[in-house]
Coordinates of C-alpha atoms and ligand atoms in Angstrom, one line a residue:
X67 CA 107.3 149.0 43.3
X68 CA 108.9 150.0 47.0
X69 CA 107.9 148.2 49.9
X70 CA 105.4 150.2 52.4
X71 CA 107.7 151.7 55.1
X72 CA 106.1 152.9 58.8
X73 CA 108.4 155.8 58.5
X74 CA 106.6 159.2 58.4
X75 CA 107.4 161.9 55.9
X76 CA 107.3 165.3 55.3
X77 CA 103.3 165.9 55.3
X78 CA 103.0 169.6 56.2
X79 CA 100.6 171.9 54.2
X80 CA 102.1 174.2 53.3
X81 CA 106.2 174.0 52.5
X82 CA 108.6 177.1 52.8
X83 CA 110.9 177.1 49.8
X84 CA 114.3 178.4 49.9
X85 CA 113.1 181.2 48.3
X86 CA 110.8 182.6 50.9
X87 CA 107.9 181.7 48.9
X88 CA 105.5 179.3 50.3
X89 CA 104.8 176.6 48.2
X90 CA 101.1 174.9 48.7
X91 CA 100.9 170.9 48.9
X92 CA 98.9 169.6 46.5
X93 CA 95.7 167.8 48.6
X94 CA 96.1 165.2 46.0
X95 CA 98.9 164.7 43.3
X96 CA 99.3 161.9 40.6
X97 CA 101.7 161.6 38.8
X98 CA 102.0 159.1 35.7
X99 CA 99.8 156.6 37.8
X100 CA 99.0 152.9 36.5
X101 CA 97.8 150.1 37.1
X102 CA 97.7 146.8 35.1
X103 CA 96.2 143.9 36.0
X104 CA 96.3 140.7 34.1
X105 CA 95.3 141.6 31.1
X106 CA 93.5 144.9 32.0
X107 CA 95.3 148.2 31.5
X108 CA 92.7 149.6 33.7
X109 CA 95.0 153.2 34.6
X110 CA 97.1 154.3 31.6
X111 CA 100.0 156.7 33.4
X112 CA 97.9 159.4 34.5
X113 CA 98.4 162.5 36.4
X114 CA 96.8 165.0 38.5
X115 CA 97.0 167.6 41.4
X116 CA 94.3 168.8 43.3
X117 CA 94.9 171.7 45.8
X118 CA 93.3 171.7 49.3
X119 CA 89.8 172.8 49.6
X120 CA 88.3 171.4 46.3
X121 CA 85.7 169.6 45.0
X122 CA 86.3 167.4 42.1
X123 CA 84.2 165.7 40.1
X124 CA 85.9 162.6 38.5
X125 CA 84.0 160.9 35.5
X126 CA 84.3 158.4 32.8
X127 CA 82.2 155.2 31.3
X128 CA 81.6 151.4 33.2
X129 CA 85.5 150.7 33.7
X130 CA 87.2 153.9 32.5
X131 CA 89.6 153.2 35.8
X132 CA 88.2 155.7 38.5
X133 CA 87.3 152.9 41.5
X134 CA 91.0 151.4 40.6
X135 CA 92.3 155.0 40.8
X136 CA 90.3 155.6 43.7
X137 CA 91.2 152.6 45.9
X138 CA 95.0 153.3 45.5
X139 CA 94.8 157.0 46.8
X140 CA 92.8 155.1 49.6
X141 CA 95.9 153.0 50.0
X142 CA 94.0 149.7 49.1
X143 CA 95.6 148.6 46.2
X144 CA 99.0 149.6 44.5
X145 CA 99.9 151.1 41.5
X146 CA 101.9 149.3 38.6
X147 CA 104.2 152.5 38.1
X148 CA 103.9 156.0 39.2
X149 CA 102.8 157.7 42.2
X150 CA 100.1 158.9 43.9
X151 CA 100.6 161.7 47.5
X152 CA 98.0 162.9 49.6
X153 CA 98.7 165.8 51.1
X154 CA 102.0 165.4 50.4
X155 CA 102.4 162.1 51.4
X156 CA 103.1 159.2 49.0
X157 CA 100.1 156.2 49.6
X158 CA 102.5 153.5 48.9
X159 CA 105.3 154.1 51.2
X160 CA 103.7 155.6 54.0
X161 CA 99.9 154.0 53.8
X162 CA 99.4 154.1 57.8
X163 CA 99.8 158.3 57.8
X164 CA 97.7 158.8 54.1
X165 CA 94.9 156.8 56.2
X166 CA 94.7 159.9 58.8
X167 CA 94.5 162.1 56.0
X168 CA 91.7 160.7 53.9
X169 CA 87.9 159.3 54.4
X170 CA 87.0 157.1 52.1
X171 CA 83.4 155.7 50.7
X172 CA 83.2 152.9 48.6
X173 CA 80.9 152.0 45.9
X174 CA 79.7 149.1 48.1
X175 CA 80.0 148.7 52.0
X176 CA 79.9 145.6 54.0
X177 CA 76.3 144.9 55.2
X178 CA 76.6 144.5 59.1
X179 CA 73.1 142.8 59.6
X180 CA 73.7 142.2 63.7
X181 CA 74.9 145.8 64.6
X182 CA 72.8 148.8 65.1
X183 CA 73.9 152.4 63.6
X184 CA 75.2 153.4 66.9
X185 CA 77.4 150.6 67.5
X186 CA 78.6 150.1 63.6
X187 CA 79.8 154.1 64.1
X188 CA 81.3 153.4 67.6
X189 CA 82.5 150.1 66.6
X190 CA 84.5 151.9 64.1
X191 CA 85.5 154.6 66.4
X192 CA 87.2 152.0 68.6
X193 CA 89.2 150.7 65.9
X194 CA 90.2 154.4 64.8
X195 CA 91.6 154.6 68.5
X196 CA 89.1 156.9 69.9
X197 CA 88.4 156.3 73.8
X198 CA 86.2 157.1 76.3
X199 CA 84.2 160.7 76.1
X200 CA 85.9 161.7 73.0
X201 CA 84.7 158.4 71.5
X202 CA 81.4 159.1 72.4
X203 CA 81.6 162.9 71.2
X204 CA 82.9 162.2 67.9
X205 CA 79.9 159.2 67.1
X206 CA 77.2 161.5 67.9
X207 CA 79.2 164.4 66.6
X208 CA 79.2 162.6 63.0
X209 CA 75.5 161.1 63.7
X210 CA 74.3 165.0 64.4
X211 CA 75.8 165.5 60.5
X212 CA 74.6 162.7 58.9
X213 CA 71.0 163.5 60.1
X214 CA 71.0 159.8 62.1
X215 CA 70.4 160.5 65.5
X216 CA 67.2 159.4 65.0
X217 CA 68.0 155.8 63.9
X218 CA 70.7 155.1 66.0
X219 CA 69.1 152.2 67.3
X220 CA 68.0 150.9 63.9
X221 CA 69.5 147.9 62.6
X222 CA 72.0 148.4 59.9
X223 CA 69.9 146.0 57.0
X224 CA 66.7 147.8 57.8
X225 CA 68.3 150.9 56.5
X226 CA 67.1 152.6 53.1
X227 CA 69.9 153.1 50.6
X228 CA 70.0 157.0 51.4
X229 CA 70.1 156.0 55.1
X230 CA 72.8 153.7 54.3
X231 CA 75.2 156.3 52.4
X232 CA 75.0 158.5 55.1
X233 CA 75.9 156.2 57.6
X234 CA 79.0 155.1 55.1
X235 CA 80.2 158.9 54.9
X236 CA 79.7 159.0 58.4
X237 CA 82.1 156.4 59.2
X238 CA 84.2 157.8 56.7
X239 CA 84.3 161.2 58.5
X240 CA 85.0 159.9 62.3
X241 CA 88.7 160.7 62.0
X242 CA 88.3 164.2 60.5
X243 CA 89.9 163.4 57.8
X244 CA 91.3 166.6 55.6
X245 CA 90.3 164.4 52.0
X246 CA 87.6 162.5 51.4
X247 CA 87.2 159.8 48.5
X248 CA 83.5 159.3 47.8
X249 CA 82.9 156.6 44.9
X250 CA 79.9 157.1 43.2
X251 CA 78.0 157.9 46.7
X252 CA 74.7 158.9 44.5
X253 CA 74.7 156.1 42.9
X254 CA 70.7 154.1 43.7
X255 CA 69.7 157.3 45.6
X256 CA 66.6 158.5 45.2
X257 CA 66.2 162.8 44.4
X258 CA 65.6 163.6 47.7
X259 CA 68.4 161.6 49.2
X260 CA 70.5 163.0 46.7
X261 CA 70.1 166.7 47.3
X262 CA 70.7 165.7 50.9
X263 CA 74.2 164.1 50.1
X264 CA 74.7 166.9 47.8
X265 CA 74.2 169.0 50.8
X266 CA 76.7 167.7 53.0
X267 CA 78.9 167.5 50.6
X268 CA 79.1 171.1 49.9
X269 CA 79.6 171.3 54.2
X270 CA 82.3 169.7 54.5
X271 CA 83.6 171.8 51.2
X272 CA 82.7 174.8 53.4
X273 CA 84.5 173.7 56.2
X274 CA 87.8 173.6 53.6
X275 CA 87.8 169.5 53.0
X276 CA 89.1 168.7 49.4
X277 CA 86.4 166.1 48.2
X278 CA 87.0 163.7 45.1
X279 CA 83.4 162.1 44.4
X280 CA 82.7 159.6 41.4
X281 CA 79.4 159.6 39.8
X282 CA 77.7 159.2 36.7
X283 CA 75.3 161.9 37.4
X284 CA 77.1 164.8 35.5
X285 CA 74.4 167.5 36.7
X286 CA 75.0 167.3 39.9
X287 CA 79.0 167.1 39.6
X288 CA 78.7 170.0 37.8
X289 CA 76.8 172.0 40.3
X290 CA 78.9 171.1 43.5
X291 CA 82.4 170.9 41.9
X292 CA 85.1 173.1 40.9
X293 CA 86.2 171.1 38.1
X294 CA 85.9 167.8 36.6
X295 CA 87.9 165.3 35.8
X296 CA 87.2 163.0 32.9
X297 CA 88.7 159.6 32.4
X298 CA 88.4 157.3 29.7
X299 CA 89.6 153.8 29.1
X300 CA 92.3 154.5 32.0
X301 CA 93.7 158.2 30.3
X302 CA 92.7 161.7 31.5
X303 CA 91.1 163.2 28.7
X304 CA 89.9 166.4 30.5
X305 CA 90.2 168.2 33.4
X306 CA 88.2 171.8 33.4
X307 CA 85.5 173.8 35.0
X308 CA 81.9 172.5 34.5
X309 CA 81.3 176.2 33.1
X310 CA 83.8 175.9 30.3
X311 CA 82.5 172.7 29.6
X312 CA 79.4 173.7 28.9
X313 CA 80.7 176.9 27.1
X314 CA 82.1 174.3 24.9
X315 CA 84.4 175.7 22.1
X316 CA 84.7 179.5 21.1
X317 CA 84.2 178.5 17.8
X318 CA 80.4 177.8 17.8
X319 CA 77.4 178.5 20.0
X320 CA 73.9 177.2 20.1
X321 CA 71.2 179.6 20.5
X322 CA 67.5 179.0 21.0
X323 CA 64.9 180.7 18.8
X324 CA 61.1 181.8 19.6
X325 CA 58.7 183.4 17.5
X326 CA 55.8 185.3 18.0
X327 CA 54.0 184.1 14.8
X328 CA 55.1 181.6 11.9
X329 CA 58.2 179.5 13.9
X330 CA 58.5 177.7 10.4
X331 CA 60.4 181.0 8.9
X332 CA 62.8 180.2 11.1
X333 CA 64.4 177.2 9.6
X334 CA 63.6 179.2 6.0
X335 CA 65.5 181.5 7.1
X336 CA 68.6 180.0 8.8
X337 CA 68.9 177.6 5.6
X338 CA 69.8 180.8 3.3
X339 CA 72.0 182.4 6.0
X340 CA 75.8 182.2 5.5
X341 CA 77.1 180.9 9.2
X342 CA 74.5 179.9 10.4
X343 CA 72.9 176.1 10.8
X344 CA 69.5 175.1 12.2
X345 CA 69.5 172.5 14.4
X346 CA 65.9 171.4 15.1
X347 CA 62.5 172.6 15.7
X348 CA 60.6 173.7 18.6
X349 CA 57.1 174.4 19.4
X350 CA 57.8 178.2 18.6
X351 CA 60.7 178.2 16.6
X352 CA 64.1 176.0 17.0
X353 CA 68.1 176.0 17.8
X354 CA 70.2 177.4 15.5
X355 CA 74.1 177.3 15.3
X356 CA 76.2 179.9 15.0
X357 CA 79.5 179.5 13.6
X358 CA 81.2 182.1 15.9
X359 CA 80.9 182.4 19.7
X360 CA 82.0 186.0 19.6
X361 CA 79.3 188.5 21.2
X362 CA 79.7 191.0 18.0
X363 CA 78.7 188.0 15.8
X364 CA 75.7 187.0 17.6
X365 CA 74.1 190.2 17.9
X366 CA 74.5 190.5 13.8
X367 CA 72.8 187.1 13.8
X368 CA 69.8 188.4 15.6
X369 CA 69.7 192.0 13.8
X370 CA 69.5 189.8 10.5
X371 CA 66.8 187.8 12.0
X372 CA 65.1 191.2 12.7
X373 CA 65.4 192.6 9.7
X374 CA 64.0 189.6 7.6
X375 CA 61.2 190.4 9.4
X376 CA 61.1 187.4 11.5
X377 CA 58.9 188.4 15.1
X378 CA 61.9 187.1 17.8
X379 CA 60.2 186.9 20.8
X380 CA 63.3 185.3 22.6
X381 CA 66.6 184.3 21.8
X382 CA 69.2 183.0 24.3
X383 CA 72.3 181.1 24.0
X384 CA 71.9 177.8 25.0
X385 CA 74.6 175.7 27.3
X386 CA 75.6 172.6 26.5
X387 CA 74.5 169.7 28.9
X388 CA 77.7 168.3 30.6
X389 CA 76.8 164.9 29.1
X390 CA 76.9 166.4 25.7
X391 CA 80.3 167.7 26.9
X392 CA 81.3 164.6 27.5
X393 CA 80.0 162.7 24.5
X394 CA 82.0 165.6 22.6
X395 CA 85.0 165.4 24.2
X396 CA 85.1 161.4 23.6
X397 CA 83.9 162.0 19.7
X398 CA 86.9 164.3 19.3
X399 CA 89.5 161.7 21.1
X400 CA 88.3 159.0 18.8
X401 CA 88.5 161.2 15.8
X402 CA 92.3 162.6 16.9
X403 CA 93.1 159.5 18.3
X404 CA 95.0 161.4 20.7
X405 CA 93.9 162.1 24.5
X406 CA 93.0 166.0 25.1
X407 CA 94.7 167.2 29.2
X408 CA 94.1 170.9 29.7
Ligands
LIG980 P1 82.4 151.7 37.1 O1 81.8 153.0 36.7 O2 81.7 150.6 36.4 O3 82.5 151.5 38.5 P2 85.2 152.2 36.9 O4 85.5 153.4 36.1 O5 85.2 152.4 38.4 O6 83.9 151.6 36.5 P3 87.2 150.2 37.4 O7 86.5 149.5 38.4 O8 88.4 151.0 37.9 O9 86.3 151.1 36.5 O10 87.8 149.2 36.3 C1 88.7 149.5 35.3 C2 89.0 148.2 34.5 O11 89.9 147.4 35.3 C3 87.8 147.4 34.1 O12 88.1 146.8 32.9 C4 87.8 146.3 35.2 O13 87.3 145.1 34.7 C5 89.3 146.1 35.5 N1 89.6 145.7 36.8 C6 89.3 146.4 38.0 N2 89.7 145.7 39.1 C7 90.3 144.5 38.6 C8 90.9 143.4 39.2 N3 91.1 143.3 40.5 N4 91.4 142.4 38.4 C9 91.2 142.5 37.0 N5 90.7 143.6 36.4 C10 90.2 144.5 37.2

């Protein structure tokens, strides 16, 4: 492992090649990135690039590796081998310049029990070298976002958890930083607060920030990111959209059955019919499986049904939970043995 250096390095954007073509930086790239610690492989060489702009979800189980993962693109700790750039910069060697580029949100902040939310957020301000009016423009700036003007006088242990992982992304946004590192900022929210982080996440997405947010709450990854990144024991084991995930494979599809009269003919039926497995029971019918995704296939499922004289009142494909994605995906590494990167 190289020593940190202060000197800067090429951190542009956006690179001309020789070539004329313009090459973009990666936001984020990882490259064969580990990290041991005694005993604990707790990052297994993995690697990564996200491209500027993007939201990524990044998942796995209680110690898969993403705070450890997370806290060295935030320059806190240091990988065992490999090599982790943001925005083309590399965190080890040039820590002091990543820290411009990214805000970063742990799982658990300091508690500041003497300070108010206005002087944590200035406090902070000072230390990021902001003076005078700009100081003050940039804490209410980020107070205005964070929806804590309001309680700016409030003591910092009087706030609710919500309250308190706003004022935590609020802080980590002072700088305008181009990439932010939220671990698990959902986590102990309650719904409301949680559609209102979701919220400002997809702002600052809007505004062009590349966001790389933890959590275990796979619906709501799913609906604010453009891809997700799954980690287990330390190894990437997918990284895809949250629609082909719950796509799934082209080789099966799950489709949900009603009836109009007699939903018990529908598991008669789908045990006599070639390619086709029922799954379980509803109130007015139940999922089948299909062994083919193909649209062609499908319709001759239903036409079957149709002409068996079952009364099909609906029938829609069904999409598969992320979580079941995920159980999948695991099932199928433990079965191959192998790790699946797409
Ligand atoms: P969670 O969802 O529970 O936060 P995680 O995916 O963030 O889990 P990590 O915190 O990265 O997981 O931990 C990965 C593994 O590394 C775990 O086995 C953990 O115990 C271990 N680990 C993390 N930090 C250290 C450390 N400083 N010393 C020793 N082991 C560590």
């Amino acid at each position: 492992m190289s020593e940190p250096s202060t000197e800067p390095e090429q951190n542009t954007a956006v690179v001309e090649e020789g070539s004329g073509e313009t090459e973009v930086v990666p936001a984020i790239e990882v490259t064969n990135l580990s990290r041991h610690f005694e005993g604990v492989h707790a990052v297994r060489g993995i690697s990564f690039s996200v491209s500027p702009g993007q939201v990524i979800g990044f998942v796995g189980a209680n110690g898969a590796g993403k705070t450890t993962t997370m806290r060295i693109l935030a320059t806190l700790d240091y990988p065992t081998e490999g090599t982790a750039k943001i925005c083309g910069v590399d965190v080890v060697k040039y820590p002091e310049q990543v820290r411009r580029h990214i805000g970063w949100m742990p799982d658990h902040y300091g508690t500041y029990s003497n300070m108010t939310v206005l002087e944590y957020l200035d406090f902070f301000a000072r230390a990021l070298g902001f003076r005078g009016e700009e100081r003050v423009d940039r804490v209410t700036e980020v107070m205005e976002f964070t929806d804590l003007t309001t309680l700016a006088d409030r003591l910092i242990d009087k706030l609710s958890k919500g309250m308190g992982q706003r004022l935590c992304l609020g802080r980590s946004l002072l700088h305008d930083p181009d990439v932010l590192i939220l671990d698990e900022p959902a986590a102990g929210l309650d719904p409301k607060a949680r559609v209102e982080l979701k919220h400002l996440i997809r702002i600052l997405s809007e505004e062009g920030k590349t966001v790389f947010i933890s959590s275990h709450i796979l619906s709501e990854l799913g609906e604010m990111c453009d891809s997700l990144l799954f980690i287990n024991q330390g190894q990437i084991i997918h990284h895809g959209t949250a629609d082909s995930l719950k796509r799934g494979s082209s080789e099966s599809c799950l489709v949900e059955v009603q009836l109009a009269s007699e939903p018990e003919k529908l598991q008669e039926w789908a045990e006599l019919s070639p390619g086709v497995k029922f799954v379980d029971a509803t109130k007015e019918g139940g999922r089948i499986e299909i062994d083919s995704a193909e649209k062609e296939e499908i319709a001759k499922v239903l036409r079957r049904m149709v002409t068996a004289g079952l009364e099909v009142s609906d029938f829609h494909i069904q999409e598969r939970k992320l979580e079941d994605a995920f159980i999948e995906i695991l099932g199928e590494i433990e079965a191959s043995g192998t790790p699946i990167v797409s």
